[in-house]
PDB file of C-alpha atoms in Angstrom:
ATOM      1  CA  UNK A 263      40.581  36.402 -41.261  1.00 77.00           C
ATOM      2  CA  UNK A 264      37.430  38.283 -42.188  1.00 86.00           C
ATOM      3  CA  UNK A 265      36.533  41.801 -41.167  1.00 87.00           C
ATOM      4  CA  UNK A 266      34.385  40.722 -38.241  1.00 89.00           C
ATOM      5  CA  UNK A 267      37.127  38.682 -36.740  1.00 90.00           C
ATOM      6  CA  UNK A 268      39.629  41.472 -37.339  1.00 90.00           C
ATOM      7  CA  UNK A 269      37.409  43.971 -35.472  1.00 90.00           C
ATOM      8  CA  UNK A 270      37.046  41.559 -32.514  1.00 89.00           C
ATOM      9  CA  UNK A 271      40.793  41.002 -32.456  1.00 90.00           C
ATOM     10  CA  UNK A 272      41.549  44.719 -32.459  1.00 89.00           C
ATOM     11  CA  UNK A 273      39.116  45.172 -29.561  1.00 88.00           C
ATOM     12  CA  UNK A 274      40.605  42.322 -27.638  1.00 87.00           C
ATOM     13  CA  UNK A 275      44.074  43.857 -27.960  1.00 88.00           C
ATOM     14  CA  UNK A 276      43.172  47.508 -27.309  1.00 88.00           C
ATOM     15  CA  UNK A 277      40.022  47.507 -25.327  1.00 87.00           C
ATOM     16  CA  UNK A 278      38.376  50.212 -27.408  1.00 89.00           C
ATOM     17  CA  UNK A 279      38.580  52.065 -30.678  1.00 90.00           C
ATOM     18  CA  UNK A 280      36.716  54.867 -32.399  1.00 89.00           C
ATOM     19  CA  UNK A 281      34.507  53.858 -35.317  1.00 89.00           C
ATOM     20  CA  UNK A 282      36.123  56.534 -37.513  1.00 85.00           C
ATOM     21  CA  UNK A 283      39.547  55.165 -36.855  1.00 88.00           C
ATOM     22  CA  UNK A 284      38.393  51.593 -37.323  1.00 89.00           C
ATOM     23  CA  UNK A 285      37.242  51.762 -40.840  1.00 88.00           C
ATOM     24  CA  UNK A 286      40.293  53.718 -41.886  1.00 86.00           C
ATOM     25  CA  UNK A 287      42.586  51.144 -40.303  1.00 88.00           C
ATOM     26  CA  UNK A 288      40.729  48.267 -41.865  1.00 89.00           C
ATOM     27  CA  UNK A 289      40.680  50.031 -45.150  1.00 88.00           C
ATOM     28  CA  UNK A 290      36.906  49.477 -45.771  1.00 88.00           C
ATOM     29  CA  UNK A 291      34.395  52.129 -46.382  1.00 86.00           C
ATOM     30  CA  UNK A 292      32.553  53.733 -43.498  1.00 83.00           C
ATOM     31  CA  UNK A 293      29.087  52.395 -44.383  1.00 83.00           C
ATOM     32  CA  UNK A 294      30.370  48.836 -44.585  1.00 86.00           C
ATOM     33  CA  UNK A 295      32.095  49.278 -41.273  1.00 87.00           C
ATOM     34  CA  UNK A 296      28.948  50.670 -39.719  1.00 87.00           C
ATOM     35  CA  UNK A 297      26.856  47.742 -41.044  1.00 88.00           C
ATOM     36  CA  UNK A 298      29.218  45.188 -39.593  1.00 90.00           C
ATOM     37  CA  UNK A 299      29.336  46.937 -36.261  1.00 90.00           C
ATOM     38  CA  UNK A 300      25.544  47.174 -36.039  1.00 89.00           C
ATOM     39  CA  UNK A 301      25.387  43.483 -36.653  1.00 90.00           C
ATOM     40  CA  UNK A 302      28.097  42.700 -34.051  1.00 90.00           C
ATOM     41  CA  UNK A 303      26.201  44.805 -31.523  1.00 89.00           C
ATOM     42  CA  UNK A 304      22.961  42.971 -32.286  1.00 88.00           C
ATOM     43  CA  UNK A 305      24.679  39.694 -31.698  1.00 88.00           C
ATOM     44  CA  UNK A 306      25.879  40.997 -28.346  1.00 88.00           C
ATOM     45  CA  UNK A 307      29.574  40.819 -29.153  1.00 89.00           C
ATOM     46  CA  UNK A 308      30.359  44.576 -28.904  1.00 91.00           C
ATOM     47  CA  UNK A 309      28.856  47.812 -27.640  1.00 89.00           C
ATOM     48  CA  UNK A 310      28.716  51.091 -29.506  1.00 88.00           C
ATOM     49  CA  UNK A 311      28.878  54.179 -27.352  1.00 87.00           C
ATOM     50  CA  UNK A 312      28.133  57.542 -28.776  1.00 81.00           C
ATOM     51  CA  UNK A 313      30.917  60.088 -28.269  1.00 80.00           C
ATOM     52  CA  UNK A 314      31.828  63.466 -29.609  1.00 75.00           C
ATOM     53  CA  UNK A 315      35.339  63.889 -31.057  1.00 73.00           C
ATOM     54  CA  UNK A 316      36.339  67.481 -32.210  1.00 66.00           C
ATOM     55  CA  UNK A 317      32.724  68.377 -32.386  1.00 63.00           C
ATOM     56  CA  UNK A 318      31.821  65.381 -34.588  1.00 71.00           C
ATOM     57  CA  UNK A 319      29.656  62.538 -33.394  1.00 72.00           C
ATOM     58  CA  UNK A 320      31.062  59.122 -33.727  1.00 78.00           C
ATOM     59  CA  UNK A 321      30.917  55.801 -31.919  1.00 85.00           C
ATOM     60  CA  UNK A 322      33.420  54.351 -29.501  1.00 89.00           C
ATOM     61  CA  UNK A 323      33.517  50.613 -29.999  1.00 91.00           C
ATOM     62  CA  UNK A 324      34.034  48.575 -26.877  1.00 89.00           C
ATOM     63  CA  UNK A 325      33.657  44.846 -26.015  1.00 87.00           C
ATOM     64  CA  UNK A 326      30.162  43.903 -24.916  1.00 85.00           C
ATOM     65  CA  UNK A 327      31.141  43.234 -21.303  1.00 81.00           C
ATOM     66  CA  UNK A 328      33.011  46.584 -20.872  1.00 77.00           C
ATOM     67  CA  UNK A 329      31.733  48.957 -18.175  1.00 74.00           C
ATOM     68  CA  UNK A 330      30.556  52.082 -19.857  1.00 67.00           C
ATOM     69  CA  UNK A 331      30.855  55.255 -17.903  1.00 61.00           C
ATOM     70  CA  UNK A 332      27.447  56.892 -17.607  1.00 54.00           C
ATOM     71  CA  UNK A 333      27.126  60.164 -19.426  1.00 51.00           C
ATOM     72  CA  UNK A 334      27.242  62.992 -16.903  1.00 48.00           C
ATOM     73  CA  UNK A 335      23.773  64.460 -16.951  1.00 47.00           C
ATOM     74  CA  UNK A 336      24.562  68.063 -16.259  1.00 54.00           C
ATOM     75  CA  UNK A 337      27.592  70.196 -16.087  1.00 55.00           C
ATOM     76  CA  UNK A 338      27.947  73.067 -13.661  1.00 61.00           C
ATOM     77  CA  UNK A 339      27.963  76.541 -15.267  1.00 61.00           C
ATOM     78  CA  UNK A 340      31.535  76.972 -14.306  1.00 58.00           C
ATOM     79  CA  UNK A 341      32.672  73.747 -15.986  1.00 57.00           C
ATOM     80  CA  UNK A 342      30.847  74.823 -19.157  1.00 56.00           C
ATOM     81  CA  UNK A 343      32.410  78.247 -19.049  1.00 55.00           C
ATOM     82  CA  UNK A 344      35.837  76.693 -18.677  1.00 53.00           C
ATOM     83  CA  UNK A 345      35.313  74.542 -21.731  1.00 51.00           C
ATOM     84  CA  UNK A 346      34.352  77.416 -23.918  1.00 50.00           C
ATOM     85  CA  UNK A 347      37.397  78.997 -25.382  1.00 43.00           C
ATOM     86  CA  UNK A 348      36.140  82.163 -26.985  1.00 46.00           C
ATOM     87  CA  UNK A 349      33.197  84.373 -27.284  1.00 43.00           C
ATOM     88  CA  UNK A 350      32.128  84.965 -30.830  1.00 50.00           C
ATOM     89  CA  UNK A 351      30.623  88.298 -31.613  1.00 73.00           C
ATOM     90  CA  UNK A 352      27.328  86.701 -32.613  1.00 88.00           C
ATOM     91  CA  UNK A 353      25.388  84.440 -30.256  1.00 91.00           C
ATOM     92  CA  UNK A 354      24.773  80.760 -31.000  1.00 90.00           C
ATOM     93  CA  UNK A 355      21.391  81.605 -32.455  1.00 93.00           C
ATOM     94  CA  UNK A 356      23.241  82.624 -35.581  1.00 93.00           C
ATOM     95  CA  UNK A 357      23.049  79.457 -37.638  1.00 92.00           C
ATOM     96  CA  UNK A 358      21.189  77.491 -35.001  1.00 92.00           C
ATOM     97  CA  UNK A 359      18.795  75.121 -36.636  1.00 89.00           C
ATOM     98  CA  UNK A 360      16.563  74.618 -33.617  1.00 87.00           C
ATOM     99  CA  UNK A 361      12.992  75.640 -34.401  1.00 82.00           C
ATOM    100  CA  UNK A 362      10.539  77.022 -31.850  1.00 84.00           C
ATOM    101  CA  UNK A 363      13.143  77.679 -29.238  1.00 90.00           C
ATOM    102  CA  UNK A 364      12.733  79.987 -26.245  1.00 91.00           C
ATOM    103  CA  UNK A 365      15.696  82.318 -25.882  1.00 92.00           C
ATOM    104  CA  UNK A 366      15.452  82.453 -22.124  1.00 91.00           C
ATOM    105  CA  UNK A 367      15.542  78.666 -21.799  1.00 90.00           C
ATOM    106  CA  UNK A 368      18.519  78.149 -24.115  1.00 91.00           C
ATOM    107  CA  UNK A 369      21.636  76.926 -22.340  1.00 89.00           C
ATOM    108  CA  UNK A 370      23.906  77.851 -25.229  1.00 88.00           C
ATOM    109  CA  UNK A 371      22.678  81.416 -25.214  1.00 92.00           C
ATOM    110  CA  UNK A 372      22.976  81.521 -21.419  1.00 91.00           C
ATOM    111  CA  UNK A 373      26.616  80.472 -21.664  1.00 86.00           C
ATOM    112  CA  UNK A 374      27.251  83.160 -24.280  1.00 87.00           C
ATOM    113  CA  UNK A 375      25.543  85.690 -22.029  1.00 91.00           C
ATOM    114  CA  UNK A 376      27.488  84.744 -18.929  1.00 88.00           C
ATOM    115  CA  UNK A 377      30.718  84.854 -20.831  1.00 83.00           C
ATOM    116  CA  UNK A 378      29.868  88.454 -21.584  1.00 84.00           C
ATOM    117  CA  UNK A 379      29.024  89.218 -17.978  1.00 87.00           C
ATOM    118  CA  UNK A 380      32.223  87.750 -16.663  1.00 82.00           C
ATOM    119  CA  UNK A 381      34.445  88.675 -19.574  1.00 70.00           C
ATOM    120  CA  UNK A 382      33.755  92.322 -18.853  1.00 43.00           C
ATOM    121  CA  UNK A 383      34.258  92.060 -15.123  1.00 45.00           C
ATOM    122  CA  UNK A 384      37.631  90.433 -15.574  1.00 42.00           C
ATOM    123  CA  UNK A 385      38.744  93.520 -17.396  1.00 35.00           C
ATOM    124  CA  UNK A 386      38.382  95.523 -14.366  1.00 32.00           C
ATOM    125  CA  UNK A 387      40.205  93.257 -11.911  1.00 26.00           C
TER     126      UNK A 387
ATOM    127  CA  UNK B 270      35.843  90.934 -48.041  1.00 73.00           C
ATOM    128  CA  UNK B 271      32.564  92.679 -47.300  1.00 81.00           C
ATOM    129  CA  UNK B 272      30.893  92.370 -43.943  1.00 83.00           C
ATOM    130  CA  UNK B 273      28.089  90.298 -45.595  1.00 87.00           C
ATOM    131  CA  UNK B 274      30.565  87.989 -47.096  1.00 88.00           C
ATOM    132  CA  UNK B 275      32.401  87.540 -43.781  1.00 88.00           C
ATOM    133  CA  UNK B 276      29.161  86.793 -42.062  1.00 92.00           C
ATOM    134  CA  UNK B 277      27.967  84.315 -44.632  1.00 94.00           C
ATOM    135  CA  UNK B 278      31.255  82.472 -44.204  1.00 93.00           C
ATOM    136  CA  UNK B 279      30.940  82.383 -40.489  1.00 92.00           C
ATOM    137  CA  UNK B 280      27.407  81.063 -40.886  1.00 95.00           C
ATOM    138  CA  UNK B 281      28.536  78.263 -43.196  1.00 96.00           C
ATOM    139  CA  UNK B 282      31.453  77.400 -40.964  1.00 93.00           C
ATOM    140  CA  UNK B 283      29.111  77.189 -37.947  1.00 93.00           C
ATOM    141  CA  UNK B 284      26.507  74.967 -39.633  1.00 95.00           C
ATOM    142  CA  UNK B 285      28.329  73.042 -42.388  1.00 95.00           C
ATOM    143  CA  UNK B 286      31.875  73.265 -41.137  1.00 94.00           C
ATOM    144  CA  UNK B 287      35.126  73.503 -42.998  1.00 93.00           C
ATOM    145  CA  UNK B 288      33.864  71.156 -45.746  1.00 95.00           C
ATOM    146  CA  UNK B 289      30.832  73.382 -46.195  1.00 96.00           C
ATOM    147  CA  UNK B 290      33.156  76.314 -46.762  1.00 95.00           C
ATOM    148  CA  UNK B 291      35.324  74.355 -49.234  1.00 95.00           C
ATOM    149  CA  UNK B 292      32.203  73.396 -51.155  1.00 96.00           C
ATOM    150  CA  UNK B 293      30.960  77.028 -51.102  1.00 96.00           C
ATOM    151  CA  UNK B 294      34.296  78.226 -52.470  1.00 94.00           C
ATOM    152  CA  UNK B 295      34.250  75.744 -55.340  1.00 93.00           C
ATOM    153  CA  UNK B 296      31.698  77.927 -57.134  1.00 92.00           C
ATOM    154  CA  UNK B 297      30.700  75.184 -59.515  1.00 89.00           C
ATOM    155  CA  UNK B 298      29.142  76.354 -62.735  1.00 86.00           C
ATOM    156  CA  UNK B 299      26.805  73.444 -63.060  1.00 91.00           C
ATOM    157  CA  UNK B 300      25.019  70.894 -60.894  1.00 94.00           C
ATOM    158  CA  UNK B 301      27.291  68.205 -59.451  1.00 96.00           C
ATOM    159  CA  UNK B 302      26.542  64.990 -57.656  1.00 95.00           C
ATOM    160  CA  UNK B 303      27.882  64.528 -54.200  1.00 95.00           C
ATOM    161  CA  UNK B 304      30.143  61.797 -55.638  1.00 94.00           C
ATOM    162  CA  UNK B 305      31.639  64.195 -58.189  1.00 95.00           C
ATOM    163  CA  UNK B 306      32.248  66.772 -55.573  1.00 96.00           C
ATOM    164  CA  UNK B 307      33.900  64.245 -53.416  1.00 95.00           C
ATOM    165  CA  UNK B 308      36.310  63.243 -56.200  1.00 95.00           C
ATOM    166  CA  UNK B 309      36.988  66.896 -57.216  1.00 93.00           C
ATOM    167  CA  UNK B 310      37.697  67.917 -53.682  1.00 93.00           C
ATOM    168  CA  UNK B 311      39.371  64.731 -52.489  1.00 93.00           C
ATOM    169  CA  UNK B 312      37.067  64.707 -49.463  1.00 94.00           C
ATOM    170  CA  UNK B 313      35.324  61.639 -48.142  1.00 94.00           C
ATOM    171  CA  UNK B 314      31.809  61.378 -49.600  1.00 95.00           C
ATOM    172  CA  UNK B 315      30.023  61.150 -46.243  1.00 95.00           C
ATOM    173  CA  UNK B 316      31.630  64.417 -45.191  1.00 96.00           C
ATOM    174  CA  UNK B 317      30.631  66.034 -48.461  1.00 97.00           C
ATOM    175  CA  UNK B 318      27.063  64.755 -47.981  1.00 96.00           C
ATOM    176  CA  UNK B 319      26.852  65.955 -44.405  1.00 96.00           C
ATOM    177  CA  UNK B 320      28.049  69.457 -45.411  1.00 97.00           C
ATOM    178  CA  UNK B 321      25.681  69.572 -48.375  1.00 97.00           C
ATOM    179  CA  UNK B 322      22.653  68.696 -46.296  1.00 97.00           C
ATOM    180  CA  UNK B 323      23.708  71.296 -43.738  1.00 96.00           C
ATOM    181  CA  UNK B 324      23.847  73.886 -46.532  1.00 97.00           C
ATOM    182  CA  UNK B 325      20.418  72.617 -47.628  1.00 97.00           C
ATOM    183  CA  UNK B 326      19.054  73.092 -44.112  1.00 95.00           C
ATOM    184  CA  UNK B 327      20.308  76.680 -44.175  1.00 96.00           C
ATOM    185  CA  UNK B 328      18.697  77.238 -47.572  1.00 96.00           C
ATOM    186  CA  UNK B 329      22.003  77.552 -49.370  1.00 97.00           C
ATOM    187  CA  UNK B 330      21.841  74.436 -51.495  1.00 97.00           C
ATOM    188  CA  UNK B 331      19.260  72.411 -53.281  1.00 97.00           C
ATOM    189  CA  UNK B 332      19.194  69.029 -54.891  1.00 96.00           C
ATOM    190  CA  UNK B 333      17.445  67.135 -57.608  1.00 96.00           C
ATOM    191  CA  UNK B 334      17.135  63.382 -57.511  1.00 95.00           C
ATOM    192  CA  UNK B 335      17.547  61.355 -60.643  1.00 93.00           C
ATOM    193  CA  UNK B 336      17.755  57.632 -61.108  1.00 93.00           C
ATOM    194  CA  UNK B 337      20.872  56.522 -62.888  1.00 87.00           C
ATOM    195  CA  UNK B 338      19.861  54.398 -65.796  1.00 89.00           C
ATOM    196  CA  UNK B 339      22.830  52.104 -65.698  1.00 89.00           C
ATOM    197  CA  UNK B 340      23.076  51.407 -62.017  1.00 89.00           C
ATOM    198  CA  UNK B 341      19.474  52.006 -60.999  1.00 90.00           C
ATOM    199  CA  UNK B 342      20.720  54.070 -58.005  1.00 90.00           C
ATOM    200  CA  UNK B 343      19.246  57.402 -57.085  1.00 92.00           C
ATOM    201  CA  UNK B 344      21.760  60.215 -57.711  1.00 93.00           C
ATOM    202  CA  UNK B 345      21.579  63.591 -56.071  1.00 95.00           C
ATOM    203  CA  UNK B 346      22.395  66.555 -58.261  1.00 96.00           C
ATOM    204  CA  UNK B 347      23.390  69.544 -56.127  1.00 97.00           C
ATOM    205  CA  UNK B 348      23.267  73.184 -56.843  1.00 97.00           C
ATOM    206  CA  UNK B 349      24.629  75.819 -54.406  1.00 96.00           C
ATOM    207  CA  UNK B 350      22.275  78.811 -54.150  1.00 96.00           C
ATOM    208  CA  UNK B 351      24.715  81.763 -54.252  1.00 95.00           C
ATOM    209  CA  UNK B 352      21.779  83.952 -55.187  1.00 95.00           C
ATOM    210  CA  UNK B 353      20.102  83.234 -51.864  1.00 95.00           C
ATOM    211  CA  UNK B 354      22.925  84.351 -49.558  1.00 94.00           C
ATOM    212  CA  UNK B 355      21.468  87.730 -48.695  1.00 94.00           C
ATOM    213  CA  UNK B 356      18.080  86.355 -47.926  1.00 96.00           C
ATOM    214  CA  UNK B 357      19.556  83.604 -45.666  1.00 96.00           C
ATOM    215  CA  UNK B 358      21.778  86.142 -43.918  1.00 95.00           C
ATOM    216  CA  UNK B 359      18.910  88.515 -43.319  1.00 96.00           C
ATOM    217  CA  UNK B 360      16.768  85.685 -41.940  1.00 96.00           C
ATOM    218  CA  UNK B 361      19.538  84.588 -39.535  1.00 96.00           C
ATOM    219  CA  UNK B 362      20.372  88.113 -38.431  1.00 95.00           C
ATOM    220  CA  UNK B 363      16.701  88.908 -37.774  1.00 96.00           C
ATOM    221  CA  UNK B 364      16.428  85.761 -35.744  1.00 96.00           C
ATOM    222  CA  UNK B 365      19.562  86.669 -33.728  1.00 95.00           C
ATOM    223  CA  UNK B 366      18.134  90.089 -33.050  1.00 96.00           C
ATOM    224  CA  UNK B 367      14.752  88.637 -31.920  1.00 96.00           C
ATOM    225  CA  UNK B 368      16.464  86.162 -29.539  1.00 96.00           C
ATOM    226  CA  UNK B 369      18.752  88.768 -28.051  1.00 96.00           C
ATOM    227  CA  UNK B 370      15.820  91.095 -27.463  1.00 97.00           C
ATOM    228  CA  UNK B 371      13.992  88.310 -25.610  1.00 96.00           C
ATOM    229  CA  UNK B 372      17.061  87.588 -23.568  1.00 97.00           C
ATOM    230  CA  UNK B 373      17.705  91.243 -22.730  1.00 97.00           C
ATOM    231  CA  UNK B 374      14.140  91.759 -21.703  1.00 97.00           C
ATOM    232  CA  UNK B 375      14.140  88.707 -19.427  1.00 96.00           C
ATOM    233  CA  UNK B 376      17.472  89.549 -17.839  1.00 96.00           C
ATOM    234  CA  UNK B 377      16.453  93.188 -17.268  1.00 96.00           C
ATOM    235  CA  UNK B 378      13.203  92.213 -15.693  1.00 95.00           C
ATOM    236  CA  UNK B 379      14.637  89.609 -13.312  1.00 95.00           C
ATOM    237  CA  UNK B 380      17.281  89.761 -10.680  1.00 96.00           C
ATOM    238  CA  UNK B 381      19.598  86.815 -10.514  1.00 96.00           C
ATOM    239  CA  UNK B 382      22.086  85.424  -8.038  1.00 95.00           C
ATOM    240  CA  UNK B 383      25.014  83.189  -8.831  1.00 93.00           C
ATOM    241  CA  UNK B 384      27.103  80.835  -6.724  1.00 91.00           C
ATOM    242  CA  UNK B 385      30.466  82.263  -5.995  1.00 89.00           C
ATOM    243  CA  UNK B 386      31.957  79.016  -7.363  1.00 86.00           C
ATOM    244  CA  UNK B 387      29.898  79.222 -10.490  1.00 85.00           C
ATOM    245  CA  UNK B 388      27.652  76.225  -9.870  1.00 87.00           C
ATOM    246  CA  UNK B 389      24.240  77.706 -10.292  1.00 89.00           C
ATOM    247  CA  UNK B 390      22.347  80.871 -11.340  1.00 92.00           C
ATOM    248  CA  UNK B 391      19.013  81.348  -9.690  1.00 94.00           C
ATOM    249  CA  UNK B 392      16.336  84.042  -9.492  1.00 94.00           C
ATOM    250  CA  UNK B 393      16.291  86.360  -6.500  1.00 95.00           C
ATOM    251  CA  UNK B 394      13.199  84.704  -5.048  1.00 95.00           C
ATOM    252  CA  UNK B 395      14.845  81.343  -5.242  1.00 95.00           C
ATOM    253  CA  UNK B 396      18.086  82.634  -3.788  1.00 96.00           C
ATOM    254  CA  UNK B 397      16.129  83.895  -0.806  1.00 96.00           C
ATOM    255  CA  UNK B 398      14.508  80.594  -0.242  1.00 96.00           C
ATOM    256  CA  UNK B 399      17.964  78.919  -0.404  1.00 96.00           C
ATOM    257  CA  UNK B 400      19.102  81.406   2.222  1.00 96.00           C
ATOM    258  CA  UNK B 401      21.707  82.617  -0.305  1.00 96.00           C
ATOM    259  CA  UNK B 402      23.565  79.282  -0.078  1.00 96.00           C
ATOM    260  CA  UNK B 403      24.417  77.251  -3.126  1.00 94.00           C
ATOM    261  CA  UNK B 404      22.443  73.990  -3.156  1.00 93.00           C
ATOM    262  CA  UNK B 405      25.396  72.203  -4.724  1.00 90.00           C
ATOM    263  CA  UNK B 406      28.537  73.281  -2.983  1.00 91.00           C
ATOM    264  CA  UNK B 407      27.307  75.287  -0.089  1.00 93.00           C
ATOM    265  CA  UNK B 408      29.047  78.479  -1.359  1.00 92.00           C
ATOM    266  CA  UNK B 409      27.541  81.878  -1.128  1.00 95.00           C
ATOM    267  CA  UNK B 410      25.055  83.103  -3.724  1.00 95.00           C
ATOM    268  CA  UNK B 411      26.124  86.509  -5.016  1.00 94.00           C
ATOM    269  CA  UNK B 412      24.253  89.192  -6.822  1.00 95.00           C
ATOM    270  CA  UNK B 413      24.828  88.994 -10.495  1.00 95.00           C
ATOM    271  CA  UNK B 414      25.348  92.410 -12.036  1.00 94.00           C
ATOM    272  CA  UNK B 415      24.383  92.193 -15.673  1.00 95.00           C
ATOM    273  CA  UNK B 416      23.947  95.888 -16.342  1.00 95.00           C
ATOM    274  CA  UNK B 417      27.075  96.313 -18.478  1.00 91.00           C
ATOM    275  CA  UNK B 418      26.586  93.130 -20.337  1.00 91.00           C
ATOM    276  CA  UNK B 419      22.989  94.234 -21.212  1.00 95.00           C
ATOM    277  CA  UNK B 420      24.221  97.664 -22.407  1.00 94.00           C
ATOM    278  CA  UNK B 421      26.792  95.932 -24.617  1.00 91.00           C
ATOM    279  CA  UNK B 422      24.195  93.578 -26.039  1.00 93.00           C
ATOM    280  CA  UNK B 423      21.810  96.500 -26.740  1.00 95.00           C
ATOM    281  CA  UNK B 424      24.654  98.086 -28.728  1.00 92.00           C
ATOM    282  CA  UNK B 425      25.177  94.862 -30.585  1.00 91.00           C
ATOM    283  CA  UNK B 426      21.514  94.786 -31.480  1.00 94.00           C
ATOM    284  CA  UNK B 427      21.869  98.172 -33.015  1.00 93.00           C
ATOM    285  CA  UNK B 428      24.895  96.954 -35.009  1.00 91.00           C
ATOM    286  CA  UNK B 429      22.921  94.036 -36.309  1.00 92.00           C
ATOM    287  CA  UNK B 430      20.174  96.426 -37.411  1.00 93.00           C
ATOM    288  CA  UNK B 431      22.807  98.393 -39.343  1.00 91.00           C
ATOM    289  CA  UNK B 432      24.082  95.290 -41.038  1.00 90.00           C
ATOM    290  CA  UNK B 433      20.565  94.212 -41.989  1.00 93.00           C
ATOM    291  CA  UNK B 434      19.959  97.694 -43.493  1.00 92.00           C
ATOM    292  CA  UNK B 435      23.109  97.390 -45.554  1.00 88.00           C
ATOM    293  CA  UNK B 436      22.197  94.031 -47.094  1.00 86.00           C
TER     294      UNK B 436
END
């Protein structure tokens, strides 16, 4: 069985797999894996959905006919705050590679700021 | 570890991740290709490359391209720029300071209201138009007191100034 067939078989059995797990499991290098997957997608046999795992972007591979959940466009501030575990002393601007940004329009900075506003309030409760 | 060292490590961690820090700590005496680093460190080459380019974006690494005469492939020879760490740190801290000053100015010039359930934050004028009702959940919009947070941030800006002066 060649790699293409193996990939399709895995998908049939499990429904989905992360690209980063796939190439490890098939014991091929990541660029080869990526090449094959791009081709399979072009042929309409699979879909690649961009996901973030542990802060790293990868693809989730699903069969072409799978219903893919639409990415939620916006999160409420509360949801974002709940997802952030800690406030670092320095704001996200430290090390941010965004050029020409406007501080007052930056969502990351806003979250950092609100964490400060509420973090302090909580101390007094 | 000095404060500058701690900060440069945090910076590398943020931008180039753990692999970036591992590469930084290698302190190689000479140029290395990404492949050589990958072998020495036992880290997958794509991860090494990603971290190296992140260090490059920060201004902490540079590369030289050279065609390998045997294979005909282009090889990247990397050098980590330890001599630039203070300049990079100063640039980042000055940027942080600028951004925080912009934020403090905006927040101190504008009054905001926030939904009691945390859905939205809006300016006072908008809150009035919304009749102090959250457009998402119908909850009450409450005055957001940012005075203490702003004081704290102003103090932090002073600290950043001190660190810059120490560099």
